[in-house]
Amino acid sequence: LPEPIPLLPQGQNGCVMFSQQQIACLLTHCFFCTFPSRSQSRNGWPFVNFASLFAPRMGTDPMCSPTQAAKLRCILHYFRRVLTCPPTGNVSFRRRVLSSTPVWSTSTTELSSLCIRSDGLIEDDGIGMLQVDFANRVIGGGVLGGGCVQ
């Protein structure tokens, strides 16, 4: 990465774009826990290291849980795929902020049409479509902790 990673400040519109290779590089740093720890983090950065995936949970078996093992298998599979066939696309992260929250219970504005598909991939079939991720307020939601969703 030629420049520091930009932070999208809370409450402000913004967009950052990374190549898929840059994302692979960032995830490698997360995997090897090279980013500052939570106590060392500055400028509002969330804790992104994968250290919690390598440590047992409080009050549990000293071995990793089935959930942790599945997450590690997923990450290692991702790295294997990236090394076998380096990705060439780009990914953008956009924050859009509303100036005021709609009152949905009294709104008479019609929503636009919606298309839900269970086949295909967003990467192939989502061109020109708005793609939305209803996520946790922090990157990854609870996935780096005990969560099993998203």
Tab-separated table of N, CA and C in Angstrom:
chain	number	residue	atom	x	y	z
A	1	LEU	N	0.856	-1.176	0.000
A	1	LEU	CA	0.000	0.000	0.000
A	1	LEU	C	0.896	1.232	0.000
A	2	PRO	N	0.748	2.086	-0.982
A	2	PRO	CA	1.636	3.244	-1.101
A	2	PRO	C	1.370	4.348	-0.072
A	3	GLU	N	0.176	4.347	0.529
A	3	GLU	CA	-0.186	5.383	1.496
A	3	GLU	C	-0.840	4.731	2.705
A	4	PRO	N	-0.938	5.470	3.829
A	4	PRO	CA	-1.646	4.911	4.988
A	4	PRO	C	-3.088	4.563	4.627
A	5	ILE	N	-3.624	3.563	5.296
A	5	ILE	CA	-5.004	3.140	5.050
A	5	ILE	C	-5.932	4.240	5.549
A	6	PRO	N	-6.834	4.732	4.687
A	6	PRO	CA	-7.745	5.794	5.127
A	6	PRO	C	-8.815	5.242	6.065
A	7	LEU	N	-9.223	6.038	7.009
A	7	LEU	CA	-10.284	5.698	7.937
A	7	LEU	C	-11.523	6.473	7.525
A	8	LEU	N	-12.649	5.776	7.393
A	8	LEU	CA	-13.902	6.456	7.086
A	8	LEU	C	-14.509	6.929	8.407
A	9	PRO	N	-14.445	8.232	8.682
A	9	PRO	CA	-14.928	8.734	9.972
A	9	PRO	C	-16.429	8.524	10.148
A	10	GLN	N	-16.822	8.214	11.374
A	10	GLN	CA	-18.227	8.022	11.694
A	10	GLN	C	-18.994	9.308	11.435
A	11	GLY	N	-20.176	9.180	10.849
A	11	GLY	CA	-21.031	10.337	10.607
A	11	GLY	C	-20.681	11.130	9.361
A	12	GLN	N	-19.732	10.649	8.555
A	12	GLN	CA	-19.341	11.362	7.337
A	12	GLN	C	-19.400	10.419	6.134
A	13	ASN	N	-19.878	10.928	5.003
A	13	ASN	CA	-19.850	10.150	3.773
A	13	ASN	C	-18.404	9.940	3.352
A	14	GLY	N	-18.138	8.818	2.731
A	14	GLY	CA	-16.782	8.565	2.251
A	14	GLY	C	-16.701	7.249	1.500
A	15	CYS	N	-15.581	7.056	0.822
A	15	CYS	CA	-15.374	5.834	0.056
A	15	CYS	C	-13.879	5.533	-0.012
A	16	VAL	N	-13.533	4.269	0.156
A	16	VAL	CA	-12.157	3.830	-0.062
A	16	VAL	C	-12.206	2.633	-0.999
A	17	MET	N	-11.186	2.504	-1.835
A	17	MET	CA	-11.125	1.394	-2.771
A	17	MET	C	-9.780	0.703	-2.636
A	18	PHE	N	-9.819	-0.621	-2.647
A	18	PHE	CA	-8.615	-1.442	-2.591
A	18	PHE	C	-8.659	-2.455	-3.722
A	19	SER	N	-7.489	-2.814	-4.206
A	19	SER	CA	-7.431	-3.956	-5.119
A	19	SER	C	-7.594	-5.209	-4.259
A	20	GLN	N	-8.012	-6.301	-4.888
A	20	GLN	CA	-8.146	-7.548	-4.140
A	20	GLN	C	-6.788	-8.038	-3.635
A	21	GLN	N	-5.722	-7.708	-4.328
A	21	GLN	CA	-4.390	-8.075	-3.845
A	21	GLN	C	-4.022	-7.267	-2.601
A	22	GLN	N	-4.405	-5.991	-2.554
A	22	GLN	CA	-4.166	-5.192	-1.350
A	22	GLN	C	-4.951	-5.760	-0.167
A	23	ILE	N	-6.174	-6.205	-0.428
A	23	ILE	CA	-6.986	-6.802	0.633
A	23	ILE	C	-6.325	-8.081	1.136
A	24	ALA	N	-5.800	-8.886	0.221
A	24	ALA	CA	-5.089	-10.108	0.631
A	24	ALA	C	-3.894	-9.757	1.512
A	25	CYS	N	-3.197	-8.695	1.170
A	25	CYS	CA	-2.056	-8.239	1.970
A	25	CYS	C	-2.521	-7.802	3.364
A	26	LEU	N	-3.601	-7.041	3.430
A	26	LEU	CA	-4.133	-6.587	4.722
A	26	LEU	C	-4.566	-7.783	5.573
A	27	LEU	N	-5.229	-8.761	4.960
A	27	LEU	CA	-5.667	-9.941	5.700
A	27	LEU	C	-4.483	-10.769	6.186
A	28	THR	N	-3.409	-10.780	5.424
A	28	THR	CA	-2.198	-11.475	5.868
A	28	THR	C	-1.646	-10.811	7.121
A	29	HIS	N	-1.646	-9.485	7.139
A	29	HIS	CA	-1.205	-8.768	8.343
A	29	HIS	C	-2.126	-9.067	9.524
A	30	CYS	N	-3.427	-9.118	9.277
A	30	CYS	CA	-4.371	-9.461	10.349
A	30	CYS	C	-4.093	-10.864	10.867
A	31	PHE	N	-3.855	-11.807	9.946
A	31	PHE	CA	-3.596	-13.200	10.324
A	31	PHE	C	-2.352	-13.313	11.199
A	32	PHE	N	-1.285	-12.601	10.827
A	32	PHE	CA	-0.035	-12.662	11.597
A	32	PHE	C	0.015	-11.638	12.735
A	33	CYS	N	-1.105	-10.932	12.952
A	33	CYS	CA	-1.260	-9.997	14.088
A	33	CYS	C	-0.180	-8.913	14.100
A	34	THR	N	0.075	-8.319	12.944
A	34	THR	CA	1.111	-7.288	12.861
A	34	THR	C	0.570	-5.871	13.071
A	35	PHE	N	-0.752	-5.716	13.145
A	35	PHE	CA	-1.306	-4.393	13.406
A	35	PHE	C	-1.217	-4.101	14.903
A	36	PRO	N	-1.225	-2.823	15.294
A	36	PRO	CA	-1.140	-2.491	16.724
A	36	PRO	C	-2.266	-3.160	17.509
A	37	SER	N	-1.967	-3.509	18.757
A	37	SER	CA	-2.988	-4.109	19.619
A	37	SER	C	-4.015	-3.044	19.989
A	38	ARG	N	-5.091	-3.486	20.606
A	38	ARG	CA	-6.169	-2.561	20.973
A	38	ARG	C	-5.644	-1.417	21.839
A	39	SER	N	-4.733	-1.716	22.760
A	39	SER	CA	-4.206	-0.673	23.643
A	39	SER	C	-3.259	0.272	22.905
A	40	GLN	N	-2.677	-0.184	21.790
A	40	GLN	CA	-1.758	0.653	21.018
A	40	GLN	C	-2.456	1.378	19.869
A	41	SER	N	-3.691	0.973	19.563
A	41	SER	CA	-4.401	1.523	18.413
A	41	SER	C	-4.689	3.004	18.617
A	42	ARG	N	-4.515	3.756	17.559
A	42	ARG	CA	-4.745	5.205	17.599
A	42	ARG	C	-5.747	5.600	16.529
A	43	ASN	N	-6.215	6.816	16.611
A	43	ASN	CA	-7.066	7.407	15.587
A	43	ASN	C	-8.377	6.657	15.361
A	44	GLY	N	-8.886	5.983	16.361
A	44	GLY	CA	-10.189	5.338	16.238
A	44	GLY	C	-10.200	4.036	15.467
A	45	TRP	N	-9.033	3.468	15.187
A	45	TRP	CA	-8.995	2.205	14.447
A	45	TRP	C	-9.543	1.071	15.285
A	46	PRO	N	-10.368	0.202	14.690
A	46	PRO	CA	-10.826	-0.975	15.421
A	46	PRO	C	-9.708	-2.009	15.503
A	47	PHE	N	-9.835	-2.959	16.404
A	47	PHE	CA	-8.870	-4.042	16.550
A	47	PHE	C	-9.159	-5.066	15.456
A	48	VAL	N	-8.192	-5.321	14.579
A	48	VAL	CA	-8.437	-6.204	13.431
A	48	VAL	C	-7.559	-7.443	13.404
A	49	ASN	N	-6.628	-7.573	14.338
A	49	ASN	CA	-5.775	-8.766	14.349
A	49	ASN	C	-6.617	-10.012	14.630
A	50	PHE	N	-6.172	-11.155	14.113
A	50	PHE	CA	-6.902	-12.409	14.282
A	50	PHE	C	-6.455	-13.175	15.524
A	51	ALA	N	-5.814	-12.517	16.471
A	51	ALA	CA	-5.279	-13.192	17.659
A	51	ALA	C	-6.335	-14.008	18.387
A	52	SER	N	-7.567	-13.519	18.412
A	52	SER	CA	-8.621	-14.239	19.133
A	52	SER	C	-8.934	-15.593	18.508
A	53	LEU	N	-8.572	-15.765	17.242
A	53	LEU	CA	-8.810	-17.064	16.601
A	53	LEU	C	-7.800	-18.115	17.041
A	54	PHE	N	-6.690	-17.679	17.618
A	54	PHE	CA	-5.643	-18.607	18.031
A	54	PHE	C	-5.692	-18.917	19.523
A	55	ALA	N	-6.517	-18.219	20.272
A	55	ALA	CA	-6.539	-18.369	21.726
A	55	ALA	C	-7.821	-19.055	22.172
A	56	PRO	N	-7.743	-19.874	23.226
A	56	PRO	CA	-8.967	-20.506	23.736
A	56	PRO	C	-9.859	-19.469	24.408
A	57	ARG	N	-11.145	-19.726	24.421
A	57	ARG	CA	-12.105	-18.846	25.083
A	57	ARG	C	-12.028	-19.052	26.597
A	58	MET	N	-12.368	-18.020	27.335
A	58	MET	CA	-12.376	-18.106	28.799
A	58	MET	C	-13.285	-19.258	29.238
A	59	GLY	N	-12.769	-20.104	30.128
A	59	GLY	CA	-13.563	-21.182	30.681
A	59	GLY	C	-13.837	-22.320	29.721
A	60	THR	N	-13.059	-22.440	28.638
A	60	THR	CA	-13.295	-23.512	27.672
A	60	THR	C	-12.077	-24.415	27.583
A	61	ASP	N	-12.226	-25.433	26.806
A	61	ASP	CA	-11.140	-26.370	26.536
A	61	ASP	C	-9.938	-25.597	26.003
A	62	PRO	N	-8.705	-25.979	26.369
A	62	PRO	CA	-7.531	-25.244	25.890
A	62	PRO	C	-7.318	-25.336	24.379
A	63	MET	N	-7.962	-26.273	23.727
A	63	MET	CA	-7.869	-26.361	22.271
A	63	MET	C	-8.853	-25.364	21.662
A	64	CYS	N	-8.690	-25.052	20.400
A	64	CYS	CA	-9.621	-24.101	19.784
A	64	CYS	C	-10.986	-24.760	19.612
A	65	SER	N	-12.010	-23.931	19.602
A	65	SER	CA	-13.381	-24.428	19.463
A	65	SER	C	-13.641	-24.832	18.016
A	66	PRO	N	-14.695	-25.597	17.761
A	66	PRO	CA	-15.046	-25.939	16.379
A	66	PRO	C	-15.287	-24.686	15.526
A	67	THR	N	-15.853	-23.647	16.136
A	67	THR	CA	-16.092	-22.395	15.410
A	67	THR	C	-14.765	-21.749	15.008
A	68	GLN	N	-13.823	-21.683	15.946
A	68	GLN	CA	-12.512	-21.110	15.632
A	68	GLN	C	-11.820	-21.925	14.544
A	69	ALA	N	-11.876	-23.249	14.656
A	69	ALA	CA	-11.232	-24.114	13.662
A	69	ALA	C	-11.837	-23.879	12.278
A	70	ALA	N	-13.156	-23.737	12.209
A	70	ALA	CA	-13.817	-23.497	10.921
A	70	ALA	C	-13.391	-22.150	10.334
A	71	LYS	N	-13.279	-21.132	11.187
A	71	LYS	CA	-12.847	-19.813	10.719
A	71	LYS	C	-11.413	-19.866	10.195
A	72	LEU	N	-10.540	-20.581	10.900
A	72	LEU	CA	-9.147	-20.714	10.450
A	72	LEU	C	-9.065	-21.482	9.131
A	73	ARG	N	-9.859	-22.549	8.991
A	73	ARG	CA	-9.885	-23.295	7.718
A	73	ARG	C	-10.334	-22.386	6.572
A	74	CYS	N	-11.324	-21.556	6.841
A	74	CYS	CA	-11.830	-20.625	5.821
A	74	CYS	C	-10.748	-19.637	5.401
A	75	ILE	N	-10.064	-19.070	6.376
A	75	ILE	CA	-9.004	-18.097	6.081
A	75	ILE	C	-7.866	-18.754	5.318
A	76	LEU	N	-7.449	-19.941	5.747
A	76	LEU	CA	-6.365	-20.649	5.054
A	76	LEU	C	-6.779	-21.034	3.633
A	77	HIS	N	-8.036	-21.414	3.453
A	77	HIS	CA	-8.535	-21.711	2.102
A	77	HIS	C	-8.472	-20.457	1.227
A	78	TYR	N	-8.849	-19.315	1.797
A	78	TYR	CA	-8.777	-18.052	1.066
A	78	TYR	C	-7.338	-17.778	0.624
A	79	PHE	N	-6.383	-17.929	1.541
A	79	PHE	CA	-4.979	-17.683	1.187
A	79	PHE	C	-4.512	-18.651	0.099
A	80	ARG	N	-4.919	-19.907	0.175
A	80	ARG	CA	-4.545	-20.883	-0.852
A	80	ARG	C	-5.089	-20.453	-2.224
A	81	ARG	N	-6.332	-19.998	-2.251
A	81	ARG	CA	-6.932	-19.560	-3.522
A	81	ARG	C	-6.227	-18.319	-4.076
A	82	VAL	N	-5.907	-17.372	-3.206
A	82	VAL	CA	-5.231	-16.139	-3.643
A	82	VAL	C	-3.853	-16.453	-4.208
A	83	LEU	N	-3.148	-17.399	-3.584
A	83	LEU	CA	-1.815	-17.774	-4.074
A	83	LEU	C	-1.889	-18.571	-5.368
A	84	THR	N	-2.931	-19.374	-5.531
A	84	THR	CA	-3.093	-20.193	-6.731
A	84	THR	C	-3.503	-19.345	-7.934
A	85	CYS	N	-4.415	-18.427	-7.696
A	85	CYS	CA	-4.926	-17.574	-8.780
A	85	CYS	C	-5.101	-16.162	-8.227
A	86	PRO	N	-4.060	-15.325	-8.319
A	86	PRO	CA	-4.144	-13.974	-7.742
A	86	PRO	C	-5.338	-13.193	-8.296
A	87	PRO	N	-6.137	-12.590	-7.410
A	87	PRO	CA	-7.310	-11.829	-7.859
A	87	PRO	C	-6.903	-10.528	-8.539
A	88	THR	N	-7.765	-10.049	-9.416
A	88	THR	CA	-7.436	-8.850	-10.196
A	88	THR	C	-8.454	-7.723	-10.037
A	89	GLY	N	-9.505	-7.945	-9.273
A	89	GLY	CA	-10.557	-6.939	-9.157
A	89	GLY	C	-10.288	-5.900	-8.084
A	90	ASN	N	-11.262	-5.031	-7.912
A	90	ASN	CA	-11.219	-3.987	-6.892
A	90	ASN	C	-12.446	-4.101	-6.006
A	91	VAL	N	-12.319	-3.641	-4.771
A	91	VAL	CA	-13.430	-3.634	-3.821
A	91	VAL	C	-13.521	-2.232	-3.233
A	92	SER	N	-14.726	-1.686	-3.229
A	92	SER	CA	-14.897	-0.364	-2.627
A	92	SER	C	-15.761	-0.491	-1.372
A	93	PHE	N	-15.423	0.321	-0.390
A	93	PHE	CA	-16.195	0.418	0.843
A	93	PHE	C	-16.705	1.851	0.896
A	94	ARG	N	-18.017	1.979	0.927
A	94	ARG	CA	-18.617	3.315	0.890
A	94	ARG	C	-19.500	3.501	2.114
A	95	ARG	N	-19.320	4.615	2.778
A	95	ARG	CA	-20.184	4.974	3.898
A	95	ARG	C	-21.095	6.096	3.424
A	96	ARG	N	-22.388	5.856	3.543
A	96	ARG	CA	-23.394	6.869	3.223
A	96	ARG	C	-24.126	7.206	4.509
A	97	VAL	N	-24.233	8.481	4.805
A	97	VAL	CA	-24.838	8.934	6.050
A	97	VAL	C	-26.103	9.714	5.739
A	98	LEU	N	-27.181	9.397	6.429
A	98	LEU	CA	-28.432	10.129	6.266
A	98	LEU	C	-28.378	11.400	7.098
A	99	SER	N	-28.928	12.482	6.556
A	99	SER	CA	-28.968	13.717	7.333
A	99	SER	C	-30.048	13.633	8.407
A	100	SER	N	-31.096	12.859	8.148
A	100	SER	CA	-32.126	12.614	9.162
A	100	SER	C	-32.688	11.211	8.921
A	101	THR	N	-33.122	10.585	9.980
A	101	THR	CA	-33.658	9.234	9.888
A	101	THR	C	-35.130	9.290	9.511
A	102	PRO	N	-35.534	8.558	8.470
A	102	PRO	CA	-36.958	8.553	8.097
A	102	PRO	C	-37.819	7.938	9.198
A	103	VAL	N	-39.060	8.389	9.289
A	103	VAL	CA	-40.028	7.787	10.200
A	103	VAL	C	-40.785	6.762	9.363
A	104	TRP	N	-40.315	5.535	9.395
A	104	TRP	CA	-40.835	4.500	8.493
A	104	TRP	C	-42.308	4.208	8.744
A	105	SER	N	-42.742	4.299	9.981
A	105	SER	CA	-44.128	3.927	10.301
A	105	SER	C	-45.156	4.872	9.680
A	106	THR	N	-44.761	6.109	9.339
A	106	THR	CA	-45.712	7.059	8.761
A	106	THR	C	-45.346	7.449	7.330
A	107	SER	N	-44.289	6.887	6.784
A	107	SER	CA	-43.860	7.249	5.436
A	107	SER	C	-44.822	6.707	4.384
A	108	THR	N	-45.143	7.550	3.384
A	108	THR	CA	-45.997	7.119	2.271
A	108	THR	C	-45.182	6.958	0.994
A	109	THR	N	-43.884	7.169	1.081
A	109	THR	CA	-43.007	7.027	-0.081
A	109	THR	C	-42.864	5.552	-0.435
A	110	GLU	N	-43.068	5.245	-1.722
A	110	GLU	CA	-42.928	3.858	-2.162
A	110	GLU	C	-41.454	3.510	-2.302
A	111	LEU	N	-41.131	2.296	-1.927
A	111	LEU	CA	-39.767	1.807	-2.091
A	111	LEU	C	-39.589	1.349	-3.538
A	112	SER	N	-38.375	1.432	-4.031
A	112	SER	CA	-38.113	0.978	-5.401
A	112	SER	C	-38.205	-0.535	-5.460
A	113	SER	N	-38.309	-1.043	-6.689
A	113	SER	CA	-38.438	-2.493	-6.857
A	113	SER	C	-37.179	-3.193	-6.360
A	114	LEU	N	-37.338	-4.427	-5.986
A	114	LEU	CA	-36.269	-5.192	-5.384
A	114	LEU	C	-36.126	-6.516	-6.118
A	115	CYS	N	-34.892	-6.905	-6.367
A	115	CYS	CA	-34.612	-8.170	-7.038
A	115	CYS	C	-33.804	-9.050	-6.081
A	116	ILE	N	-34.337	-10.213	-5.748
A	116	ILE	CA	-33.635	-11.155	-4.885
A	116	ILE	C	-33.377	-12.412	-5.696
A	117	ARG	N	-32.096	-12.807	-5.742
A	117	ARG	CA	-31.732	-14.006	-6.502
A	117	ARG	C	-30.963	-14.955	-5.607
A	118	SER	N	-31.193	-16.223	-5.819
A	118	SER	CA	-30.476	-17.223	-5.034
A	118	SER	C	-29.407	-17.921	-5.862
A	119	ASP	N	-29.282	-17.559	-7.123
A	119	ASP	CA	-28.267	-18.181	-7.970
A	119	ASP	C	-27.242	-17.133	-8.394
A	120	GLY	N	-26.091	-17.570	-8.866
A	120	GLY	CA	-25.063	-16.657	-9.353
A	120	GLY	C	-24.234	-16.057	-8.231
A	121	LEU	N	-23.318	-15.198	-8.629
A	121	LEU	CA	-22.426	-14.536	-7.683
A	121	LEU	C	-22.552	-13.028	-7.833
A	122	ILE	N	-22.420	-12.303	-6.750
A	122	ILE	CA	-22.471	-10.836	-6.802
A	122	ILE	C	-21.423	-10.323	-7.786
A	123	GLU	N	-20.228	-10.951	-7.747
A	123	GLU	CA	-19.133	-10.503	-8.600
A	123	GLU	C	-19.479	-10.588	-10.085
A	124	ASP	N	-20.297	-11.575	-10.460
A	124	ASP	CA	-20.640	-11.779	-11.868
A	124	ASP	C	-21.971	-11.140	-12.245
A	125	ASP	N	-22.964	-11.275	-11.379
A	125	ASP	CA	-24.325	-10.871	-11.721
A	125	ASP	C	-24.766	-9.562	-11.097
A	126	GLY	N	-23.943	-8.963	-10.257
A	126	GLY	CA	-24.347	-7.757	-9.555
A	126	GLY	C	-23.885	-6.462	-10.195
A	127	ILE	N	-23.371	-6.535	-11.414
A	127	ILE	CA	-22.866	-5.333	-12.080
A	127	ILE	C	-24.012	-4.350	-12.308
A	128	GLY	N	-23.808	-3.124	-11.873
A	128	GLY	CA	-24.820	-2.089	-12.027
A	128	GLY	C	-25.888	-2.114	-10.949
A	129	MET	N	-25.793	-3.042	-10.020
A	129	MET	CA	-26.786	-3.126	-8.952
A	129	MET	C	-26.185	-2.587	-7.663
A	130	LEU	N	-27.040	-2.104	-6.802
A	130	LEU	CA	-26.620	-1.673	-5.477
A	130	LEU	C	-26.472	-2.915	-4.614
A	131	GLN	N	-25.342	-3.044	-3.968
A	131	GLN	CA	-25.100	-4.188	-3.097
A	131	GLN	C	-24.997	-3.679	-1.675
A	132	VAL	N	-25.776	-4.259	-0.771
A	132	VAL	CA	-25.855	-3.775	0.595
A	132	VAL	C	-25.443	-4.880	1.545
A	133	ASP	N	-24.692	-4.505	2.563
A	133	ASP	CA	-24.294	-5.431	3.611
A	133	ASP	C	-24.781	-4.855	4.931
A	134	PHE	N	-25.721	-5.543	5.549
A	134	PHE	CA	-26.214	-5.103	6.851
A	134	PHE	C	-25.310	-5.726	7.899
A	135	ALA	N	-24.333	-4.961	8.320
A	135	ALA	CA	-23.286	-5.497	9.179
A	135	ALA	C	-23.365	-4.918	10.581
A	136	ASN	N	-22.515	-5.427	11.402
A	136	ASN	CA	-22.328	-4.932	12.747
A	136	ASN	C	-21.698	-3.542	12.674
A	137	ARG	N	-21.693	-2.819	13.775
A	137	ARG	CA	-21.109	-1.474	13.753
A	137	ARG	C	-19.592	-1.500	13.657
A	138	VAL	N	-18.967	-2.668	13.833
A	138	VAL	CA	-17.523	-2.787	13.678
A	138	VAL	C	-17.211	-3.747	12.538
A	139	ILE	N	-16.048	-3.575	11.928
A	139	ILE	CA	-15.651	-4.423	10.808
A	139	ILE	C	-15.658	-5.881	11.244
A	140	GLY	N	-16.307	-6.717	10.458
A	140	GLY	CA	-16.358	-8.137	10.764
A	140	GLY	C	-17.412	-8.518	11.779
A	141	GLY	N	-18.097	-7.523	12.353
A	141	GLY	CA	-19.104	-7.835	13.361
A	141	GLY	C	-18.485	-8.610	14.506
A	142	GLY	N	-19.078	-9.731	14.849
A	142	GLY	CA	-18.545	-10.562	15.923
A	142	GLY	C	-17.688	-11.700	15.427
A	143	VAL	N	-17.403	-11.706	14.121
A	143	VAL	CA	-16.728	-12.869	13.539
A	143	VAL	C	-15.328	-13.111	14.110
A	144	LEU	N	-14.620	-12.063	14.521
A	144	LEU	CA	-13.289	-12.264	15.104
A	144	LEU	C	-13.389	-12.651	16.578
A	145	GLY	N	-14.570	-12.519	17.146
A	145	GLY	CA	-14.779	-12.956	18.524
A	145	GLY	C	-15.488	-14.300	18.504
A	146	GLY	N	-16.634	-14.349	19.163
A	146	GLY	CA	-17.358	-15.614	19.252
A	146	GLY	C	-18.459	-15.754	18.237
A	147	GLY	N	-18.665	-14.748	17.397
A	147	GLY	CA	-19.761	-14.785	16.444
A	147	GLY	C	-19.586	-15.812	15.346
A	148	CYS	N	-20.726	-16.232	14.778
A	148	CYS	CA	-20.697	-17.228	13.699
A	148	CYS	C	-21.487	-16.772	12.494
A	149	VAL	N	-21.779	-15.498	12.369
A	149	VAL	CA	-22.563	-15.031	11.240
A	149	VAL	C	-21.734	-14.112	10.358
A	150	GLN	N	-22.237	-13.916	9.173
A	150	GLN	CA	-21.652	-13.044	8.151
A	150	GLN	C	-20.359	-13.578	7.673
